[in-house]
């Protein structure tokens, strides 16, 4: 690569990285904890759910409960298991019967507890796991601004990743093994940035691509909808198999008795190791009622294997079937693989822990890149005004980014001690404490202190998380382990291990700074 191209890619890499650095840190930090979204939610509630992605439910009893509350006649009912929690998501469309009751004419989205069969709204079920999960794609910013912002940040990150590889291409192997901690500061940051960037490169590339796809795909497909489908989004969703074809309402009562439990059971028996993940009922209680039972094979059997059956209830016949063991379509592969590699839910807790570590490593790569930028511009030939501005930018960046660690730990404690906090209080505790702590550290004007304080305070608060859980609920981690409440046990142990590591790092940084000062 000639010098001109090198300089172009170098400056593109630097500028694109600096512009997105703060938001990208938030996305990766929150995204790392999001791998344990379901565990955090169950820990907060003090309950342990099945680790299967399959719907755990007595369907017949559920329909009776829902019918008594919301008048299901003529409705389209969709039941899914989006998370490993003791509840399922239920979406009730408005009834197709023009003479339906007022309750039947209202569309509803709700959660149904699979043990107590109590219903609740999204806001009533809001928890810390959901908050952190949604923070990693900036959903707290009003839709669609937050979604699109996170999507374009992911796109810029992909650009920064590719240009970074091009910049380091010639020495990409040799520099990977080079680490010179006793050299000058810029060399230390550069070695850390290059080596750790290479370690996390595949992870970062995958998440840049999939993150951009999920958040801005609507903008990408919008022209296609207008040109190929005359603006009819429903037709596109049908071809992509996100929705099923509507079944006309016969306006005639169903006379045949049926068992949804039996339909689901028959579908499962047809294919070994098949997990039902979605049940959809069209025209409930009508003569033209149909039931869709959809699911997938367990990941250790086949990575991409979507299967389904559609039953016509009046005749008890199977009118459509998709065999998950047959060759998967290209559409199935694209839809499923992108989701699976982004969520990292196909390799158990081992993969989630590795993904968490790589996510935090990516946060360090982002910080080291910013520090390289600062140190490279802290020279005598740079005007004093520009040097102060550069230092101020990095001070703001570090304060906003690093305070996420103690603020997250603090919110865990508050979520357990004052359970249930609810959406509004979680927002208040997290964002207000984040803002105040960031302002204090910005005014402190000491980047070294900011780093040490955030690591040390986050560690202490992290140690208090399992203690708060034990005192509040009596579920000390050894008791949770004995009772096979794995999610509760895992979060307590996870925070303990993480706090040990960060406390060790804080003490090492403090000792190093003292030695430097004394020398």
PDB file of C-alpha atoms in Angstrom, residues 75-319:
ATOM      1  CA  UNK A  75     -59.221 -13.459  17.522  1.00  0.00           C
ATOM      2  CA  UNK A  76     -55.798 -14.307  16.135  1.00  0.00           C
ATOM      3  CA  UNK A  77     -53.677 -15.452  19.088  1.00  0.00           C
ATOM      4  CA  UNK A  78     -49.883 -15.689  18.997  1.00  0.00           C
ATOM      5  CA  UNK A  79     -47.983 -17.347  21.844  1.00  0.00           C
ATOM      6  CA  UNK A  80     -44.166 -17.219  21.979  1.00  0.00           C
ATOM      7  CA  UNK A  81     -41.380 -17.818  24.490  1.00  0.00           C
ATOM      8  CA  UNK A  82     -39.011 -14.881  23.862  1.00  0.00           C
ATOM      9  CA  UNK A  83     -36.925 -15.376  27.008  1.00  0.00           C
ATOM     10  CA  UNK A  84     -35.991 -18.046  29.537  1.00  0.00           C
ATOM     11  CA  UNK A  85     -38.399 -16.721  32.128  1.00  0.00           C
ATOM     12  CA  UNK A  86     -41.480 -18.121  33.828  1.00  0.00           C
ATOM     13  CA  UNK A  87     -43.807 -16.407  31.413  1.00  0.00           C
ATOM     14  CA  UNK A  88     -44.823 -16.437  27.764  1.00  0.00           C
ATOM     15  CA  UNK A  89     -45.649 -13.525  25.484  1.00  0.00           C
ATOM     16  CA  UNK A  90     -49.202 -13.441  24.122  1.00  0.00           C
ATOM     17  CA  UNK A  91     -50.423 -11.157  21.359  1.00  0.00           C
ATOM     18  CA  UNK A  92     -54.190 -10.954  20.831  1.00  0.00           C
ATOM     19  CA  UNK A  93     -55.382  -9.296  17.642  1.00  0.00           C
ATOM     20  CA  UNK A  94     -58.816  -7.719  17.476  1.00  0.00           C
ATOM     21  CA  UNK A  95     -61.618 -10.182  16.770  1.00  0.00           C
ATOM     22  CA  UNK A  96     -62.709 -10.768  13.187  1.00  0.00           C
ATOM     23  CA  UNK A  97     -66.312 -11.025  14.421  1.00  0.00           C
ATOM     24  CA  UNK A  98     -68.110  -7.720  13.849  1.00  0.00           C
ATOM     25  CA  UNK A  99     -70.463  -8.589  16.724  1.00  0.00           C
ATOM     26  CA  UNK A 100     -67.640  -9.258  19.194  1.00  0.00           C
ATOM     27  CA  UNK A 101     -67.808  -7.708  22.654  1.00  0.00           C
ATOM     28  CA  UNK A 102     -65.886  -4.524  23.445  1.00  0.00           C
ATOM     29  CA  UNK A 103     -63.148  -6.610  25.066  1.00  0.00           C
ATOM     30  CA  UNK A 104     -62.827  -8.708  21.916  1.00  0.00           C
ATOM     31  CA  UNK A 105     -62.383  -5.643  19.698  1.00  0.00           C
ATOM     32  CA  UNK A 106     -59.289  -4.459  21.567  1.00  0.00           C
ATOM     33  CA  UNK A 107     -55.860  -5.766  20.545  1.00  0.00           C
ATOM     34  CA  UNK A 108     -53.674  -6.749  23.496  1.00  0.00           C
ATOM     35  CA  UNK A 109     -50.047  -7.600  24.169  1.00  0.00           C
ATOM     36  CA  UNK A 110     -49.455  -9.249  27.503  1.00  0.00           C
ATOM     37  CA  UNK A 111     -47.391 -11.754  29.444  1.00  0.00           C
ATOM     38  CA  UNK A 112     -48.842 -14.912  30.956  1.00  0.00           C
ATOM     39  CA  UNK A 113     -47.096 -16.558  33.889  1.00  0.00           C
ATOM     40  CA  UNK A 114     -46.741 -20.268  33.128  1.00  0.00           C
ATOM     41  CA  UNK A 115     -47.112 -21.214  36.811  1.00  0.00           C
ATOM     42  CA  UNK A 116     -49.774 -18.896  38.198  1.00  0.00           C
ATOM     43  CA  UNK A 117     -51.453 -18.031  34.836  1.00  0.00           C
ATOM     44  CA  UNK A 118     -51.686 -14.409  35.881  1.00  0.00           C
ATOM     45  CA  UNK A 119     -51.493 -11.839  33.097  1.00  0.00           C
ATOM     46  CA  UNK A 120     -49.479  -8.624  33.135  1.00  0.00           C
ATOM     47  CA  UNK A 121     -48.468  -5.842  30.773  1.00  0.00           C
ATOM     48  CA  UNK A 122     -45.024  -5.098  29.364  1.00  0.00           C
ATOM     49  CA  UNK A 123     -44.533  -2.176  31.758  1.00  0.00           C
ATOM     50  CA  UNK A 124     -45.554  -4.291  34.754  1.00  0.00           C
ATOM     51  CA  UNK A 125     -42.973  -6.911  33.734  1.00  0.00           C
ATOM     52  CA  UNK A 126     -40.178  -4.439  33.043  1.00  0.00           C
ATOM     53  CA  UNK A 127     -36.959  -5.519  34.744  1.00  0.00           C
ATOM     54  CA  UNK A 128     -33.266  -4.735  34.901  1.00  0.00           C
ATOM     55  CA  UNK A 129     -32.378  -7.420  32.355  1.00  0.00           C
ATOM     56  CA  UNK A 130     -34.763  -5.868  29.850  1.00  0.00           C
ATOM     57  CA  UNK A 131     -33.372  -2.397  30.568  1.00  0.00           C
ATOM     58  CA  UNK A 132     -29.752  -3.405  29.917  1.00  0.00           C
ATOM     59  CA  UNK A 133     -30.737  -5.419  26.856  1.00  0.00           C
ATOM     60  CA  UNK A 134     -32.589  -2.475  25.345  1.00  0.00           C
ATOM     61  CA  UNK A 135     -29.839  -0.034  26.311  1.00  0.00           C
ATOM     62  CA  UNK A 136     -27.412  -1.867  24.043  1.00  0.00           C
ATOM     63  CA  UNK A 137     -29.378  -0.713  21.007  1.00  0.00           C
ATOM     64  CA  UNK A 138     -30.347   2.658  22.532  1.00  0.00           C
ATOM     65  CA  UNK A 139     -34.054   1.826  22.738  1.00  0.00           C
ATOM     66  CA  UNK A 140     -34.485   4.313  25.595  1.00  0.00           C
ATOM     67  CA  UNK A 141     -34.163   7.064  22.991  1.00  0.00           C
ATOM     68  CA  UNK A 142     -37.612   7.552  21.394  1.00  0.00           C
ATOM     69  CA  UNK A 143     -38.270   5.236  18.432  1.00  0.00           C
ATOM     70  CA  UNK A 144     -37.014   5.180  15.725  1.00  0.00           C
ATOM     71  CA  UNK A 145     -34.147   7.573  16.542  1.00  0.00           C
ATOM     72  CA  UNK A 146     -32.427   5.217  19.000  1.00  0.00           C
ATOM     73  CA  UNK A 147     -32.745   2.201  16.712  1.00  0.00           C
ATOM     74  CA  UNK A 148     -31.397   4.007  13.678  1.00  0.00           C
ATOM     75  CA  UNK A 149     -28.618   5.670  15.677  1.00  0.00           C
ATOM     76  CA  UNK A 150     -27.368   2.319  17.002  1.00  0.00           C
ATOM     77  CA  UNK A 151     -27.637   0.829  13.508  1.00  0.00           C
ATOM     78  CA  UNK A 152     -25.550   3.566  11.913  1.00  0.00           C
ATOM     79  CA  UNK A 153     -23.053   3.401  14.774  1.00  0.00           C
ATOM     80  CA  UNK A 154     -22.676  -0.328  14.003  1.00  0.00           C
ATOM     81  CA  UNK A 155     -22.212   0.533  10.326  1.00  0.00           C
ATOM     82  CA  UNK A 156     -19.506   3.094  11.149  1.00  0.00           C
ATOM     83  CA  UNK A 157     -17.895   0.540  13.457  1.00  0.00           C
ATOM     84  CA  UNK A 158     -17.765  -1.925  10.577  1.00  0.00           C
ATOM     85  CA  UNK A 159     -16.084   0.805   8.536  1.00  0.00           C
ATOM     86  CA  UNK A 160     -13.583   1.467  11.346  1.00  0.00           C
ATOM     87  CA  UNK A 161     -12.875  -2.268  11.680  1.00  0.00           C
ATOM     88  CA  UNK A 162     -12.172  -2.737   7.974  1.00  0.00           C
ATOM     89  CA  UNK A 163      -9.982   0.367   7.717  1.00  0.00           C
ATOM     90  CA  UNK A 164      -8.117  -0.703  10.868  1.00  0.00           C
ATOM     91  CA  UNK A 165      -7.268  -4.048   9.258  1.00  0.00           C
ATOM     92  CA  UNK A 166      -6.063  -2.257   6.114  1.00  0.00           C
ATOM     93  CA  UNK A 167      -3.885   0.118   8.132  1.00  0.00           C
ATOM     94  CA  UNK A 168      -2.221  -2.714  10.067  1.00  0.00           C
ATOM     95  CA  UNK A 169      -2.218  -5.252   7.232  1.00  0.00           C
ATOM     96  CA  UNK A 170       1.536  -5.338   6.572  1.00  0.00           C
ATOM     97  CA  UNK A 171       2.458  -5.870  10.221  1.00  0.00           C
ATOM     98  CA  UNK A 172      -0.729  -7.568  11.332  1.00  0.00           C
ATOM     99  CA  UNK A 173       1.073 -10.776  12.380  1.00  0.00           C
ATOM    100  CA  UNK A 174       4.269  -9.339  13.806  1.00  0.00           C
ATOM    101  CA  UNK A 175       2.507  -6.599  15.793  1.00  0.00           C
ATOM    102  CA  UNK A 176       0.129  -9.126  17.314  1.00  0.00           C
ATOM    103  CA  UNK A 177       2.988 -10.612  19.368  1.00  0.00           C
ATOM    104  CA  UNK A 178       4.498  -7.264  20.339  1.00  0.00           C
ATOM    105  CA  UNK A 179       3.712  -5.715  23.706  1.00  0.00           C
ATOM    106  CA  UNK A 180       6.103  -3.190  25.264  1.00  0.00           C
ATOM    107  CA  UNK A 181       4.697  -2.009  28.595  1.00  0.00           C
ATOM    108  CA  UNK A 182       7.979  -0.290  29.607  1.00  0.00           C
ATOM    109  CA  UNK A 183       8.088   1.914  26.525  1.00  0.00           C
ATOM    110  CA  UNK A 184       6.553   5.369  26.227  1.00  0.00           C
ATOM    111  CA  UNK A 185       2.808   5.791  26.794  1.00  0.00           C
ATOM    112  CA  UNK A 186       1.821   6.022  23.120  1.00  0.00           C
ATOM    113  CA  UNK A 187       3.667   2.762  22.388  1.00  0.00           C
ATOM    114  CA  UNK A 188       1.882   1.026  25.294  1.00  0.00           C
ATOM    115  CA  UNK A 189      -1.556   2.116  24.101  1.00  0.00           C
ATOM    116  CA  UNK A 190      -0.746   1.261  20.476  1.00  0.00           C
ATOM    117  CA  UNK A 191       0.439  -2.256  21.331  1.00  0.00           C
ATOM    118  CA  UNK A 192      -2.643  -2.874  23.484  1.00  0.00           C
ATOM    119  CA  UNK A 193      -4.967  -1.519  20.792  1.00  0.00           C
ATOM    120  CA  UNK A 194      -3.396  -3.615  18.028  1.00  0.00           C
ATOM    121  CA  UNK A 195      -3.032  -6.900  19.936  1.00  0.00           C
ATOM    122  CA  UNK A 196      -6.433  -6.862  21.612  1.00  0.00           C
ATOM    123  CA  UNK A 197      -8.067  -5.533  18.459  1.00  0.00           C
ATOM    124  CA  UNK A 198      -6.778  -8.551  16.562  1.00  0.00           C
ATOM    125  CA  UNK A 199      -7.983 -10.936  19.280  1.00  0.00           C
ATOM    126  CA  UNK A 200     -11.505  -9.552  19.098  1.00  0.00           C
ATOM    127  CA  UNK A 201     -11.573  -8.878  15.356  1.00  0.00           C
ATOM    128  CA  UNK A 202     -13.903 -11.762  14.302  1.00  0.00           C
ATOM    129  CA  UNK A 203     -16.248 -10.990  17.205  1.00  0.00           C
ATOM    130  CA  UNK A 204     -16.316  -7.265  16.410  1.00  0.00           C
ATOM    131  CA  UNK A 205     -16.835  -7.845  12.693  1.00  0.00           C
ATOM    132  CA  UNK A 206     -19.780 -10.186  13.299  1.00  0.00           C
ATOM    133  CA  UNK A 207     -21.471  -7.794  15.713  1.00  0.00           C
ATOM    134  CA  UNK A 208     -20.910  -4.799  13.459  1.00  0.00           C
ATOM    135  CA  UNK A 209     -22.582  -6.603  10.536  1.00  0.00           C
ATOM    136  CA  UNK A 210     -25.464  -8.151  12.466  1.00  0.00           C
ATOM    137  CA  UNK A 211     -26.059  -5.027  14.567  1.00  0.00           C
ATOM    138  CA  UNK A 212     -26.319  -2.858  11.469  1.00  0.00           C
ATOM    139  CA  UNK A 213     -28.605  -5.415   9.816  1.00  0.00           C
ATOM    140  CA  UNK A 214     -31.062  -5.599  12.712  1.00  0.00           C
ATOM    141  CA  UNK A 215     -31.307  -1.865  13.358  1.00  0.00           C
ATOM    142  CA  UNK A 216     -31.394  -0.341   9.875  1.00  0.00           C
ATOM    143  CA  UNK A 217     -32.784  -3.174   7.774  1.00  0.00           C
ATOM    144  CA  UNK A 218     -36.077  -1.292   7.466  1.00  0.00           C
ATOM    145  CA  UNK A 219     -34.265   1.551   5.728  1.00  0.00           C
ATOM    146  CA  UNK A 220     -32.523  -0.951   3.467  1.00  0.00           C
ATOM    147  CA  UNK A 221     -35.678  -2.801   2.421  1.00  0.00           C
ATOM    148  CA  UNK A 222     -37.913   0.295   2.219  1.00  0.00           C
ATOM    149  CA  UNK A 223     -37.076   0.989  -1.462  1.00  0.00           C
ATOM    150  CA  UNK A 224     -37.779  -2.666  -2.298  1.00  0.00           C
ATOM    151  CA  UNK A 225     -41.177  -2.472  -0.613  1.00  0.00           C
ATOM    152  CA  UNK A 226     -42.094   0.556  -2.686  1.00  0.00           C
ATOM    153  CA  UNK A 227     -40.776  -0.791  -6.001  1.00  0.00           C
ATOM    154  CA  UNK A 228     -41.535  -4.517  -5.805  1.00  0.00           C
ATOM    155  CA  UNK A 229     -44.558  -4.642  -3.512  1.00  0.00           C
ATOM    156  CA  UNK A 230     -46.298  -1.339  -4.295  1.00  0.00           C
ATOM    157  CA  UNK A 231     -45.781  -0.236  -0.696  1.00  0.00           C
ATOM    158  CA  UNK A 232     -47.524  -3.348   0.736  1.00  0.00           C
ATOM    159  CA  UNK A 233     -45.351  -4.357   3.681  1.00  0.00           C
ATOM    160  CA  UNK A 234     -47.597  -7.288   4.577  1.00  0.00           C
ATOM    161  CA  UNK A 235     -46.777  -9.018   1.300  1.00  0.00           C
ATOM    162  CA  UNK A 236     -43.039  -8.709   1.969  1.00  0.00           C
ATOM    163  CA  UNK A 237     -43.406 -10.108   5.503  1.00  0.00           C
ATOM    164  CA  UNK A 238     -45.364 -13.081   4.138  1.00  0.00           C
ATOM    165  CA  UNK A 239     -42.673 -13.910   1.595  1.00  0.00           C
ATOM    166  CA  UNK A 240     -40.053 -13.668   4.318  1.00  0.00           C
ATOM    167  CA  UNK A 241     -42.256 -16.012   6.431  1.00  0.00           C
ATOM    168  CA  UNK A 242     -42.503 -13.568   9.335  1.00  0.00           C
ATOM    169  CA  UNK A 243     -46.303 -13.710   9.087  1.00  0.00           C
ATOM    170  CA  UNK A 244     -48.758 -16.342   7.886  1.00  0.00           C
ATOM    171  CA  UNK A 245     -51.482 -15.865   5.298  1.00  0.00           C
ATOM    172  CA  UNK A 246     -54.723 -14.592   6.807  1.00  0.00           C
ATOM    173  CA  UNK A 247     -57.541 -17.123   7.069  1.00  0.00           C
ATOM    174  CA  UNK A 248     -61.034 -15.736   6.342  1.00  0.00           C
ATOM    175  CA  UNK A 249     -63.485 -15.601   9.230  1.00  0.00           C
ATOM    176  CA  UNK A 250     -66.421 -17.950   8.517  1.00  0.00           C
ATOM    177  CA  UNK A 251     -68.728 -16.322  11.077  1.00  0.00           C
ATOM    178  CA  UNK A 252     -69.912 -19.760  12.120  1.00  0.00           C
ATOM    179  CA  UNK A 253     -69.261 -21.310  15.514  1.00  0.00           C
ATOM    180  CA  UNK A 254     -66.874 -24.258  15.773  1.00  0.00           C
ATOM    181  CA  UNK A 255     -68.788 -27.333  16.943  1.00  0.00           C
ATOM    182  CA  UNK A 256     -65.850 -29.721  17.276  1.00  0.00           C
ATOM    183  CA  UNK A 257     -63.964 -29.925  20.559  1.00  0.00           C
ATOM    184  CA  UNK A 258     -60.188 -29.674  20.339  1.00  0.00           C
ATOM    185  CA  UNK A 259     -57.091 -29.887  22.501  1.00  0.00           C
ATOM    186  CA  UNK A 260     -54.256 -27.495  21.772  1.00  0.00           C
ATOM    187  CA  UNK A 261     -52.051 -29.511  24.101  1.00  0.00           C
ATOM    188  CA  UNK A 262     -52.619 -32.558  21.899  1.00  0.00           C
ATOM    189  CA  UNK A 263     -51.755 -30.687  18.695  1.00  0.00           C
ATOM    190  CA  UNK A 264     -48.504 -29.443  20.182  1.00  0.00           C
ATOM    191  CA  UNK A 265     -47.692 -32.888  21.544  1.00  0.00           C
ATOM    192  CA  UNK A 266     -48.352 -34.559  18.175  1.00  0.00           C
ATOM    193  CA  UNK A 267     -46.080 -32.066  16.449  1.00  0.00           C
ATOM    194  CA  UNK A 268     -43.259 -32.692  18.913  1.00  0.00           C
ATOM    195  CA  UNK A 269     -43.593 -36.466  18.597  1.00  0.00           C
ATOM    196  CA  UNK A 270     -43.214 -36.245  14.849  1.00  0.00           C
ATOM    197  CA  UNK A 271     -39.594 -35.019  15.153  1.00  0.00           C
ATOM    198  CA  UNK A 272     -37.182 -35.976  17.916  1.00  0.00           C
ATOM    199  CA  UNK A 273     -35.548 -33.123  19.864  1.00  0.00           C
ATOM    200  CA  UNK A 274     -37.985 -30.592  18.382  1.00  0.00           C
ATOM    201  CA  UNK A 275     -38.714 -27.534  20.545  1.00  0.00           C
ATOM    202  CA  UNK A 276     -41.970 -25.641  20.021  1.00  0.00           C
ATOM    203  CA  UNK A 277     -41.241 -21.904  20.062  1.00  0.00           C
ATOM    204  CA  UNK A 278     -44.436 -20.438  18.620  1.00  0.00           C
ATOM    205  CA  UNK A 279     -48.137 -21.323  18.567  1.00  0.00           C
ATOM    206  CA  UNK A 280     -50.513 -19.252  16.481  1.00  0.00           C
ATOM    207  CA  UNK A 281     -54.294 -19.598  16.383  1.00  0.00           C
ATOM    208  CA  UNK A 282     -56.400 -17.911  13.725  1.00  0.00           C
ATOM    209  CA  UNK A 283     -60.161 -17.355  14.133  1.00  0.00           C
ATOM    210  CA  UNK A 284     -60.428 -18.803  17.623  1.00  0.00           C
ATOM    211  CA  UNK A 285     -63.769 -20.576  18.146  1.00  0.00           C
ATOM    212  CA  UNK A 286     -64.772 -20.153  14.488  1.00  0.00           C
ATOM    213  CA  UNK A 287     -65.526 -22.961  12.035  1.00  0.00           C
ATOM    214  CA  UNK A 288     -62.514 -21.792  10.010  1.00  0.00           C
ATOM    215  CA  UNK A 289     -60.125 -21.996  12.956  1.00  0.00           C
ATOM    216  CA  UNK A 290     -56.533 -22.986  12.187  1.00  0.00           C
ATOM    217  CA  UNK A 291     -53.582 -23.673  14.481  1.00  0.00           C
ATOM    218  CA  UNK A 292     -49.926 -23.202  13.561  1.00  0.00           C
ATOM    219  CA  UNK A 293     -47.339 -25.022  15.683  1.00  0.00           C
ATOM    220  CA  UNK A 294     -43.801 -23.864  14.883  1.00  0.00           C
ATOM    221  CA  UNK A 295     -40.398 -24.626  16.338  1.00  0.00           C
ATOM    222  CA  UNK A 296     -36.851 -25.707  15.653  1.00  0.00           C
ATOM    223  CA  UNK A 297     -34.465 -28.542  16.338  1.00  0.00           C
ATOM    224  CA  UNK A 298     -32.112 -28.294  19.288  1.00  0.00           C
ATOM    225  CA  UNK A 299     -28.826 -26.709  18.284  1.00  0.00           C
ATOM    226  CA  UNK A 300     -26.747 -29.807  18.976  1.00  0.00           C
ATOM    227  CA  UNK A 301     -28.903 -31.666  16.446  1.00  0.00           C
ATOM    228  CA  UNK A 302     -29.008 -29.091  13.673  1.00  0.00           C
ATOM    229  CA  UNK A 303     -28.044 -25.405  13.731  1.00  0.00           C
ATOM    230  CA  UNK A 304     -30.726 -24.188  11.339  1.00  0.00           C
ATOM    231  CA  UNK A 305     -33.830 -26.362  11.325  1.00  0.00           C
ATOM    232  CA  UNK A 306     -37.206 -24.608  11.322  1.00  0.00           C
ATOM    233  CA  UNK A 307     -40.279 -26.838  11.309  1.00  0.00           C
ATOM    234  CA  UNK A 308     -44.010 -26.239  11.466  1.00  0.00           C
ATOM    235  CA  UNK A 309     -47.434 -27.787  11.134  1.00  0.00           C
ATOM    236  CA  UNK A 310     -50.791 -26.164  10.394  1.00  0.00           C
ATOM    237  CA  UNK A 311     -53.937 -27.892  11.657  1.00  0.00           C
ATOM    238  CA  UNK A 312     -57.488 -27.264  10.446  1.00  0.00           C
ATOM    239  CA  UNK A 313     -59.363 -27.717  13.702  1.00  0.00           C
ATOM    240  CA  UNK A 314     -62.840 -28.472  12.273  1.00  0.00           C
ATOM    241  CA  UNK A 315     -61.570 -31.554  10.401  1.00  0.00           C
ATOM    242  CA  UNK A 316     -58.537 -32.357  12.596  1.00  0.00           C
ATOM    243  CA  UNK A 317     -56.375 -32.592   9.472  1.00  0.00           C
ATOM    244  CA  UNK A 318     -52.863 -31.355   8.812  1.00  0.00           C
ATOM    245  CA  UNK A 319     -53.128 -28.932   5.904  1.00  0.00           C
TER     246      UNK A 319
END
